[in-house]
PDB file of C-alpha atoms in Angstrom:
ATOM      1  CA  UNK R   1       0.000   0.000   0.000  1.00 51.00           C
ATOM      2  CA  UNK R   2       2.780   2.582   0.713  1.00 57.00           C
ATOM      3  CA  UNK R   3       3.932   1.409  -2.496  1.00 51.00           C
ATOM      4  CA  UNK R   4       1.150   2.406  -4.431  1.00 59.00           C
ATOM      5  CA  UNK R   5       0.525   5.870  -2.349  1.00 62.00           C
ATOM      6  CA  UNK R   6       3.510   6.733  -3.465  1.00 64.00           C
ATOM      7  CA  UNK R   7       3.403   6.283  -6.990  1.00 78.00           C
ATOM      8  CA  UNK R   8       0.009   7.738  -7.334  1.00 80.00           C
ATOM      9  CA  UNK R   9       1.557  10.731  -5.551  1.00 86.00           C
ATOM     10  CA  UNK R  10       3.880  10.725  -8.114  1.00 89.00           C
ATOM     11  CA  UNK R  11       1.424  10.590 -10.757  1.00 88.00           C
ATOM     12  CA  UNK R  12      -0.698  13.358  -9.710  1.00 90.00           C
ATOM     13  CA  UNK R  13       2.571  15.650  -9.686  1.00 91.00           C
ATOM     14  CA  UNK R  14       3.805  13.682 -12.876  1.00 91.00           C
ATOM     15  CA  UNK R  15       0.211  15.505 -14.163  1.00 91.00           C
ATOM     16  CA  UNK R  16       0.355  18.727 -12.504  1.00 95.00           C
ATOM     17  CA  UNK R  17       3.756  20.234 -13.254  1.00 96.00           C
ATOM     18  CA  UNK R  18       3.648  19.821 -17.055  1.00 96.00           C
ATOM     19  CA  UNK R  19       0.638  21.860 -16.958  1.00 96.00           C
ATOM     20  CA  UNK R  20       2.167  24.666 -14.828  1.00 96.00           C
ATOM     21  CA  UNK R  21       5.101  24.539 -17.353  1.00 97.00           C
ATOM     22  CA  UNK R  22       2.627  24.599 -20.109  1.00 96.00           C
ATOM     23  CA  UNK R  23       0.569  27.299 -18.681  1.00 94.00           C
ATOM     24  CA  UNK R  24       4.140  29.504 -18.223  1.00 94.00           C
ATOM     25  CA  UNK R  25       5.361  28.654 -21.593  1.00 94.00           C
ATOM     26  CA  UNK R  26       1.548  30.028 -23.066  1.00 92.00           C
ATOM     27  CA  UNK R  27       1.426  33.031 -21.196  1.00 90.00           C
ATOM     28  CA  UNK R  28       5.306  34.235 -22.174  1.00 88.00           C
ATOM     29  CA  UNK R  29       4.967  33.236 -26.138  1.00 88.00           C
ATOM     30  CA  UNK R  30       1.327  33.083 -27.002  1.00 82.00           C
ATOM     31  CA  UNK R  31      -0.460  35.701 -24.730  1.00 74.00           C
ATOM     32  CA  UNK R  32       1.967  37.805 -23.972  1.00 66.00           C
ATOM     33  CA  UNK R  33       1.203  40.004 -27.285  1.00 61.00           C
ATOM     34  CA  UNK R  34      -2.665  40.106 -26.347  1.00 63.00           C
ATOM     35  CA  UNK R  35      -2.134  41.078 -22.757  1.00 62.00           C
ATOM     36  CA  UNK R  36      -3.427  44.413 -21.433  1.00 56.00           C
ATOM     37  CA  UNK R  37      -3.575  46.024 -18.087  1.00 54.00           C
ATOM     38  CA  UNK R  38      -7.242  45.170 -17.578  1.00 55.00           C
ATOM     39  CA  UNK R  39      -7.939  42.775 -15.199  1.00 67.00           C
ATOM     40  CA  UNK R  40      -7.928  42.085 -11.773  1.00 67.00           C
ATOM     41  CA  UNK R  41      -4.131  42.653 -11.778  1.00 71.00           C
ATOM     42  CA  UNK R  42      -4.581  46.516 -12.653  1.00 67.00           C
ATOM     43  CA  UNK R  43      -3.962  48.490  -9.236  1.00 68.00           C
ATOM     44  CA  UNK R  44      -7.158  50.656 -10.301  1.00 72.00           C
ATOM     45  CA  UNK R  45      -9.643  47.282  -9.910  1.00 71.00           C
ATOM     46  CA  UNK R  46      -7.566  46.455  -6.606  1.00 69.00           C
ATOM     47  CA  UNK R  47      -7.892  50.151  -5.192  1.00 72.00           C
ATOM     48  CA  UNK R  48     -11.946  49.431  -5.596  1.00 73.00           C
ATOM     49  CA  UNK R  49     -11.603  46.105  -4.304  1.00 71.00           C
ATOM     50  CA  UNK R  50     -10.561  47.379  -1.026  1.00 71.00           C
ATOM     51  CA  UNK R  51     -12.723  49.874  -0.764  1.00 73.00           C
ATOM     52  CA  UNK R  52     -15.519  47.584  -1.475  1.00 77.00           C
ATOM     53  CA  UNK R  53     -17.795  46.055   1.036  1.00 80.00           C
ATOM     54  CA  UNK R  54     -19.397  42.744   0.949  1.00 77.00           C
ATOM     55  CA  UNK R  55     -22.165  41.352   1.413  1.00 88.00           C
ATOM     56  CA  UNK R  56     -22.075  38.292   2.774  1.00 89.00           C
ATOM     57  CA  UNK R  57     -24.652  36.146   2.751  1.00 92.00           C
ATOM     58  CA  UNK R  58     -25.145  37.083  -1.081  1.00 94.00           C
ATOM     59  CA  UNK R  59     -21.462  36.327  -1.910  1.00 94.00           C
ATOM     60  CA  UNK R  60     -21.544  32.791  -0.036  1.00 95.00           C
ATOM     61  CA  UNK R  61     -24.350  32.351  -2.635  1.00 95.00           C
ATOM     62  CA  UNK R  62     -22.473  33.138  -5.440  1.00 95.00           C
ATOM     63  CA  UNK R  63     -19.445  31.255  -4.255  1.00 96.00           C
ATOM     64  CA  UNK R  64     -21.833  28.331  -3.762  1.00 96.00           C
ATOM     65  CA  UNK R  65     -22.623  28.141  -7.509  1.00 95.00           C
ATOM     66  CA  UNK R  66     -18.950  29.183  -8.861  1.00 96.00           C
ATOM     67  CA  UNK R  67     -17.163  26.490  -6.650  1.00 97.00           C
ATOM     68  CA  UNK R  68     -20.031  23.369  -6.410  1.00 96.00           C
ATOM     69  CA  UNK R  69     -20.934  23.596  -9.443  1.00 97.00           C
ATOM     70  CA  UNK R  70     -17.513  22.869 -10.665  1.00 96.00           C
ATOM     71  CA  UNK R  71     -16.861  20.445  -8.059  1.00 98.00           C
ATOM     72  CA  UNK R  72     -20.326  18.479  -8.330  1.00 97.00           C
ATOM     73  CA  UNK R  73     -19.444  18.240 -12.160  1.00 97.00           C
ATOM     74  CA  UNK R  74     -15.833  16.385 -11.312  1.00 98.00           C
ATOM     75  CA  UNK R  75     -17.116  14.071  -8.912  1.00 97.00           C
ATOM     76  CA  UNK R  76     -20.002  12.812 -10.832  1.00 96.00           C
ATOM     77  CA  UNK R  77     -17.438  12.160 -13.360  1.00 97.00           C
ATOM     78  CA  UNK R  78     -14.717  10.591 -11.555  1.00 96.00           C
ATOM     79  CA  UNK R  79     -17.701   8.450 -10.395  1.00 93.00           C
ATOM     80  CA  UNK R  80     -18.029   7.172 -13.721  1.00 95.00           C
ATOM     81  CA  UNK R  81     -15.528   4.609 -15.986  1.00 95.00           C
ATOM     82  CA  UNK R  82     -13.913   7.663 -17.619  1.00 96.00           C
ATOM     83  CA  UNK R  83     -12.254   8.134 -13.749  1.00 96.00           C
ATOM     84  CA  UNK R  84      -8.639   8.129 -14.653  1.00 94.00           C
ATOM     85  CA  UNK R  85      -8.615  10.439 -17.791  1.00 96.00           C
ATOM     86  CA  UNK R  86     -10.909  12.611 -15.970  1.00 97.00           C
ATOM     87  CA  UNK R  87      -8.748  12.750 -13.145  1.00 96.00           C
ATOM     88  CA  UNK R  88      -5.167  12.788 -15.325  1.00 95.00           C
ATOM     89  CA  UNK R  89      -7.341  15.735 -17.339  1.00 96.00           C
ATOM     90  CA  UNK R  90      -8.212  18.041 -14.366  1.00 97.00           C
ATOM     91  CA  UNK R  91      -4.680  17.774 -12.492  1.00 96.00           C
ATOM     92  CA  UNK R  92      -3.128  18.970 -16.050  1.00 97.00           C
ATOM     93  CA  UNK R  93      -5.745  21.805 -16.650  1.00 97.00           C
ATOM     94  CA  UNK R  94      -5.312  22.705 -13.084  1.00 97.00           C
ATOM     95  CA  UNK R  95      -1.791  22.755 -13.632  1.00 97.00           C
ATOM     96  CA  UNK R  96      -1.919  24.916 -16.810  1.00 97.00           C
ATOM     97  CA  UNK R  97      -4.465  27.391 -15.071  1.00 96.00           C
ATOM     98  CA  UNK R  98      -2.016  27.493 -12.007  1.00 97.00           C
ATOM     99  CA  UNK R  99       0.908  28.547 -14.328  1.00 96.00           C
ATOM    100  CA  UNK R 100      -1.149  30.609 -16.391  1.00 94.00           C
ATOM    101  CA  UNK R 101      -2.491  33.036 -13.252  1.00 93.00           C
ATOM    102  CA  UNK R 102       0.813  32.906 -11.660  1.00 95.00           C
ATOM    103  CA  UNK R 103       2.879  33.914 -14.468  1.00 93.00           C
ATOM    104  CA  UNK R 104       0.155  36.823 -15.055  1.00 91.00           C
ATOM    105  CA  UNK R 105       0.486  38.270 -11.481  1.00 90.00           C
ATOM    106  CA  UNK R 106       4.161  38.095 -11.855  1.00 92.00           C
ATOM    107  CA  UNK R 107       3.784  39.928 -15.163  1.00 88.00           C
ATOM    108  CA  UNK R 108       1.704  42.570 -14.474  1.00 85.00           C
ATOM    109  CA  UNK R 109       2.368  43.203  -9.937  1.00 87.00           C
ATOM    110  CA  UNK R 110       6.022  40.923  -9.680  1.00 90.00           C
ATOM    111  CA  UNK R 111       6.082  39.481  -6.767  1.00 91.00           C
ATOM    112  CA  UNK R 112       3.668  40.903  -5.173  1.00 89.00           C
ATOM    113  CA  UNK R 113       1.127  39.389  -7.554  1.00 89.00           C
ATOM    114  CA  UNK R 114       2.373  36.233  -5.761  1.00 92.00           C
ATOM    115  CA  UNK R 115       1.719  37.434  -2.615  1.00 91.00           C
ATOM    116  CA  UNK R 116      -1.839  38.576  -4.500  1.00 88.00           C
ATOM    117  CA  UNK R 117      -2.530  35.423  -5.436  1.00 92.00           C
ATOM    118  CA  UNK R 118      -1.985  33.360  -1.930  1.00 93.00           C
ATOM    119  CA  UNK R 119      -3.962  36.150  -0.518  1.00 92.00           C
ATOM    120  CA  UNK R 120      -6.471  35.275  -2.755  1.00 91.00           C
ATOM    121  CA  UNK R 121      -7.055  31.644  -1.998  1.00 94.00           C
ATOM    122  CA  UNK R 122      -6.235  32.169   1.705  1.00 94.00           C
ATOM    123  CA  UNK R 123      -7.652  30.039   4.080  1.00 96.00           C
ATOM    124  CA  UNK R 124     -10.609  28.671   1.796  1.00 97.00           C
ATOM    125  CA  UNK R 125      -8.111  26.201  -0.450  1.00 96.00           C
ATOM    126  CA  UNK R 126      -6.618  25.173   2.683  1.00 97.00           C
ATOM    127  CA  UNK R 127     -10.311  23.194   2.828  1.00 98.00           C
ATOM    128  CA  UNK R 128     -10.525  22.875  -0.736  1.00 98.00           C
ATOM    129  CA  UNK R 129      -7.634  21.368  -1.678  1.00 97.00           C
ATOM    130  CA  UNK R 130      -8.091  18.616   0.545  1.00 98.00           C
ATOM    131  CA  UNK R 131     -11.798  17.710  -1.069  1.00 98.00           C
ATOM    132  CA  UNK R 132     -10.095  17.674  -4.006  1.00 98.00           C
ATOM    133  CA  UNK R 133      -7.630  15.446  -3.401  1.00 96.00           C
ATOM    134  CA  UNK R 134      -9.857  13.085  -1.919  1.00 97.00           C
ATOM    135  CA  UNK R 135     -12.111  13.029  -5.088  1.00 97.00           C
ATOM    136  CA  UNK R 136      -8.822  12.571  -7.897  1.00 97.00           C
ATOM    137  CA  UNK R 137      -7.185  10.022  -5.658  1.00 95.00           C
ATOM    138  CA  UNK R 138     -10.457   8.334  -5.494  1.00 96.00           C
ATOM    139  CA  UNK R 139     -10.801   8.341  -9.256  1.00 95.00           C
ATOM    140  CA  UNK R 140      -6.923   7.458  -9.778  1.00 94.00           C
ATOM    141  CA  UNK R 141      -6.680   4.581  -7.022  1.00 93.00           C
ATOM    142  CA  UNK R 142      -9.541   2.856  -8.367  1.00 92.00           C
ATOM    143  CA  UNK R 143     -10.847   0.355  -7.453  1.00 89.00           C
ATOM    144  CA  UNK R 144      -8.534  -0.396  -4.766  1.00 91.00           C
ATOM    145  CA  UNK R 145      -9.381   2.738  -3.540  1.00 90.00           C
ATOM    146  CA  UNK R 146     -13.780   2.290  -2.444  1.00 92.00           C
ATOM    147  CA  UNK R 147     -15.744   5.542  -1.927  1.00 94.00           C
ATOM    148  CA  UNK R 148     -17.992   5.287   1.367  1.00 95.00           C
ATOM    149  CA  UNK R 149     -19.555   7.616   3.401  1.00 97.00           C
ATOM    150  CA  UNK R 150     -16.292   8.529   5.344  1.00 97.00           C
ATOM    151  CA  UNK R 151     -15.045  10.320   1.757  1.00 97.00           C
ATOM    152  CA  UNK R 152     -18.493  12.150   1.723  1.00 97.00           C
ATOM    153  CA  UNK R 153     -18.739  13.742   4.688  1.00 98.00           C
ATOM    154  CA  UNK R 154     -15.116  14.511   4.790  1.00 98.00           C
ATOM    155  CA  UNK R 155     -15.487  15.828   1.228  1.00 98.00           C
ATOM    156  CA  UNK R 156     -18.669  18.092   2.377  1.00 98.00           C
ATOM    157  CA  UNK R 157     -17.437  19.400   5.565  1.00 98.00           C
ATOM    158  CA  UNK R 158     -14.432  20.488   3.792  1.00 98.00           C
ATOM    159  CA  UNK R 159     -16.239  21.892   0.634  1.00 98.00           C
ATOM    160  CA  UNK R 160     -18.427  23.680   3.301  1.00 98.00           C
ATOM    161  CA  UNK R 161     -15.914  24.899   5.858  1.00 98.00           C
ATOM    162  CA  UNK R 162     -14.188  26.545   2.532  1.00 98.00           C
ATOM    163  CA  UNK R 163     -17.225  28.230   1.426  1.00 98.00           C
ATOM    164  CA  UNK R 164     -17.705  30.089   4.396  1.00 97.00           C
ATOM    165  CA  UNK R 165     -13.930  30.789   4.930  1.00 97.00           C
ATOM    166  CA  UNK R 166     -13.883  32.454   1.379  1.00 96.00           C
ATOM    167  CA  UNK R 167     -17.580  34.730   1.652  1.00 96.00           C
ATOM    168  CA  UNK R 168     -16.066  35.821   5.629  1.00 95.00           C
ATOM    169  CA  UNK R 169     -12.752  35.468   6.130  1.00 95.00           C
ATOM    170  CA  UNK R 170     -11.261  35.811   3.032  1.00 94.00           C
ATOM    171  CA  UNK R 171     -12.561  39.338   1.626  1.00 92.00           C
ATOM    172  CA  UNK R 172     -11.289  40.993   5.198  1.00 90.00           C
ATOM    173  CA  UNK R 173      -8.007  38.640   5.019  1.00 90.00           C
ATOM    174  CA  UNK R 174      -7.428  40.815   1.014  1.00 88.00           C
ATOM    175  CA  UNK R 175      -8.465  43.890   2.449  1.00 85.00           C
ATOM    176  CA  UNK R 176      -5.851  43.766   5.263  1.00 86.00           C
ATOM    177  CA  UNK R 177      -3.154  42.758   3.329  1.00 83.00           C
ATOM    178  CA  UNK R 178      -3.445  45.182   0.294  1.00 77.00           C
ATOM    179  CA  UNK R 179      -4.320  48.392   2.766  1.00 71.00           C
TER     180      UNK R 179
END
Protein backbone atom coordinates (compact mmCIF):
# COMPACT_ATOMS: atom_id res chain seq x y z
CA UNK A 1 0.00 0.00 0.00
CA UNK A 2 2.78 2.58 0.71
CA UNK A 3 3.93 1.41 -2.50
CA UNK A 4 1.15 2.41 -4.43
CA UNK A 5 0.53 5.87 -2.35
CA UNK A 6 3.51 6.73 -3.46
CA UNK A 7 3.40 6.28 -6.99
CA UNK A 8 0.01 7.74 -7.33
CA UNK A 9 1.56 10.73 -5.55
CA UNK A 10 3.88 10.73 -8.11
CA UNK A 11 1.42 10.59 -10.76
CA UNK A 12 -0.70 13.36 -9.71
CA UNK A 13 2.57 15.65 -9.69
CA UNK A 14 3.81 13.68 -12.88
CA UNK A 15 0.21 15.50 -14.16
CA UNK A 16 0.35 18.73 -12.50
CA UNK A 17 3.76 20.23 -13.25
CA UNK A 18 3.65 19.82 -17.06
CA UNK A 19 0.64 21.86 -16.96
CA UNK A 20 2.17 24.67 -14.83
CA UNK A 21 5.10 24.54 -17.35
CA UNK A 22 2.63 24.60 -20.11
CA UNK A 23 0.57 27.30 -18.68
CA UNK A 24 4.14 29.50 -18.22
CA UNK A 25 5.36 28.65 -21.59
CA UNK A 26 1.55 30.03 -23.07
CA UNK A 27 1.43 33.03 -21.20
CA UNK A 28 5.31 34.23 -22.17
CA UNK A 29 4.97 33.24 -26.14
CA UNK A 30 1.33 33.08 -27.00
CA UNK A 31 -0.46 35.70 -24.73
CA UNK A 32 1.97 37.80 -23.97
CA UNK A 33 1.20 40.00 -27.28
CA UNK A 34 -2.66 40.11 -26.35
CA UNK A 35 -2.13 41.08 -22.76
CA UNK A 36 -3.43 44.41 -21.43
CA UNK A 37 -3.58 46.02 -18.09
CA UNK A 38 -7.24 45.17 -17.58
CA UNK A 39 -7.94 42.77 -15.20
CA UNK A 40 -7.93 42.08 -11.77
CA UNK A 41 -4.13 42.65 -11.78
CA UNK A 42 -4.58 46.52 -12.65
CA UNK A 43 -3.96 48.49 -9.24
CA UNK A 44 -7.16 50.66 -10.30
CA UNK A 45 -9.64 47.28 -9.91
CA UNK A 46 -7.57 46.46 -6.61
CA UNK A 47 -7.89 50.15 -5.19
CA UNK A 48 -11.95 49.43 -5.60
CA UNK A 49 -11.60 46.10 -4.30
CA UNK A 50 -10.56 47.38 -1.03
CA UNK A 51 -12.72 49.87 -0.76
CA UNK A 52 -15.52 47.58 -1.48
CA UNK A 53 -17.79 46.06 1.04
CA UNK A 54 -19.40 42.74 0.95
CA UNK A 55 -22.17 41.35 1.41
CA UNK A 56 -22.07 38.29 2.77
CA UNK A 57 -24.65 36.15 2.75
CA UNK A 58 -25.14 37.08 -1.08
CA UNK A 59 -21.46 36.33 -1.91
CA UNK A 60 -21.54 32.79 -0.04
CA UNK A 61 -24.35 32.35 -2.63
CA UNK A 62 -22.47 33.14 -5.44
CA UNK A 63 -19.44 31.25 -4.26
CA UNK A 64 -21.83 28.33 -3.76
CA UNK A 65 -22.62 28.14 -7.51
CA UNK A 66 -18.95 29.18 -8.86
CA UNK A 67 -17.16 26.49 -6.65
CA UNK A 68 -20.03 23.37 -6.41
CA UNK A 69 -20.93 23.60 -9.44
CA UNK A 70 -17.51 22.87 -10.67
CA UNK A 71 -16.86 20.45 -8.06
CA UNK A 72 -20.33 18.48 -8.33
CA UNK A 73 -19.44 18.24 -12.16
CA UNK A 74 -15.83 16.38 -11.31
CA UNK A 75 -17.12 14.07 -8.91
CA UNK A 76 -20.00 12.81 -10.83
CA UNK A 77 -17.44 12.16 -13.36
CA UNK A 78 -14.72 10.59 -11.55
CA UNK A 79 -17.70 8.45 -10.40
CA UNK A 80 -18.03 7.17 -13.72
CA UNK A 81 -15.53 4.61 -15.99
CA UNK A 82 -13.91 7.66 -17.62
CA UNK A 83 -12.25 8.13 -13.75
CA UNK A 84 -8.64 8.13 -14.65
CA UNK A 85 -8.62 10.44 -17.79
CA UNK A 86 -10.91 12.61 -15.97
CA UNK A 87 -8.75 12.75 -13.14
CA UNK A 88 -5.17 12.79 -15.32
CA UNK A 89 -7.34 15.74 -17.34
CA UNK A 90 -8.21 18.04 -14.37
CA UNK A 91 -4.68 17.77 -12.49
CA UNK A 92 -3.13 18.97 -16.05
CA UNK A 93 -5.74 21.81 -16.65
CA UNK A 94 -5.31 22.71 -13.08
CA UNK A 95 -1.79 22.76 -13.63
CA UNK A 96 -1.92 24.92 -16.81
CA UNK A 97 -4.47 27.39 -15.07
CA UNK A 98 -2.02 27.49 -12.01
CA UNK A 99 0.91 28.55 -14.33
CA UNK A 100 -1.15 30.61 -16.39
CA UNK A 101 -2.49 33.04 -13.25
CA UNK A 102 0.81 32.91 -11.66
CA UNK A 103 2.88 33.91 -14.47
CA UNK A 104 0.15 36.82 -15.06
CA UNK A 105 0.49 38.27 -11.48
CA UNK A 106 4.16 38.09 -11.85
CA UNK A 107 3.78 39.93 -15.16
CA UNK A 108 1.70 42.57 -14.47
CA UNK A 109 2.37 43.20 -9.94
CA UNK A 110 6.02 40.92 -9.68
CA UNK A 111 6.08 39.48 -6.77
CA UNK A 112 3.67 40.90 -5.17
CA UNK A 113 1.13 39.39 -7.55
CA UNK A 114 2.37 36.23 -5.76
CA UNK A 115 1.72 37.43 -2.62
CA UNK A 116 -1.84 38.58 -4.50
CA UNK A 117 -2.53 35.42 -5.44
CA UNK A 118 -1.98 33.36 -1.93
CA UNK A 119 -3.96 36.15 -0.52
CA UNK A 120 -6.47 35.28 -2.76
CA UNK A 121 -7.05 31.64 -2.00
CA UNK A 122 -6.23 32.17 1.71
CA UNK A 123 -7.65 30.04 4.08
CA UNK A 124 -10.61 28.67 1.80
CA UNK A 125 -8.11 26.20 -0.45
CA UNK A 126 -6.62 25.17 2.68
CA UNK A 127 -10.31 23.19 2.83
CA UNK A 128 -10.53 22.88 -0.74
CA UNK A 129 -7.63 21.37 -1.68
CA UNK A 130 -8.09 18.62 0.55
CA UNK A 131 -11.80 17.71 -1.07
CA UNK A 132 -10.10 17.67 -4.01
CA UNK A 133 -7.63 15.45 -3.40
CA UNK A 134 -9.86 13.08 -1.92
CA UNK A 135 -12.11 13.03 -5.09
CA UNK A 136 -8.82 12.57 -7.90
CA UNK A 137 -7.19 10.02 -5.66
CA UNK A 138 -10.46 8.33 -5.49
CA UNK A 139 -10.80 8.34 -9.26
CA UNK A 140 -6.92 7.46 -9.78
CA UNK A 141 -6.68 4.58 -7.02
CA UNK A 142 -9.54 2.86 -8.37
CA UNK A 143 -10.85 0.35 -7.45
CA UNK A 144 -8.53 -0.40 -4.77
CA UNK A 145 -9.38 2.74 -3.54
CA UNK A 146 -13.78 2.29 -2.44
CA UNK A 147 -15.74 5.54 -1.93
CA UNK A 148 -17.99 5.29 1.37
CA UNK A 149 -19.56 7.62 3.40
CA UNK A 150 -16.29 8.53 5.34
CA UNK A 151 -15.05 10.32 1.76
CA UNK A 152 -18.49 12.15 1.72
CA UNK A 153 -18.74 13.74 4.69
CA UNK A 154 -15.12 14.51 4.79
CA UNK A 155 -15.49 15.83 1.23
CA UNK A 156 -18.67 18.09 2.38
CA UNK A 157 -17.44 19.40 5.57
CA UNK A 158 -14.43 20.49 3.79
CA UNK A 159 -16.24 21.89 0.63
CA UNK A 160 -18.43 23.68 3.30
CA UNK A 161 -15.91 24.90 5.86
CA UNK A 162 -14.19 26.55 2.53
CA UNK A 163 -17.22 28.23 1.43
CA UNK A 164 -17.71 30.09 4.40
CA UNK A 165 -13.93 30.79 4.93
CA UNK A 166 -13.88 32.45 1.38
CA UNK A 167 -17.58 34.73 1.65
CA UNK A 168 -16.07 35.82 5.63
CA UNK A 169 -12.75 35.47 6.13
CA UNK A 170 -11.26 35.81 3.03
CA UNK A 171 -12.56 39.34 1.63
CA UNK A 172 -11.29 40.99 5.20
CA UNK A 173 -8.01 38.64 5.02
CA UNK A 174 -7.43 40.82 1.01
CA UNK A 175 -8.47 43.89 2.45
CA UNK A 176 -5.85 43.77 5.26
CA UNK A 177 -3.15 42.76 3.33
CA UNK A 178 -3.44 45.18 0.29
CA UNK A 179 -4.32 48.39 2.77
Amino acid sequence: MPVKTFRTRKQMFALFMPGFLCGILYVNFALKQYMTDMGIFNLQFLEQYTGTEFAAKEYLLYLTGIRLLPFGILTGLVLTRMRRIISFVFLAWTGFSLGTLLTMAVFYMGLKGIVFCIAGIFPQFLFYIPAYVVVLWYGMTYPQSRWNHQKTIFVIGMMLTGLILEAYVNPVFVKMIFS
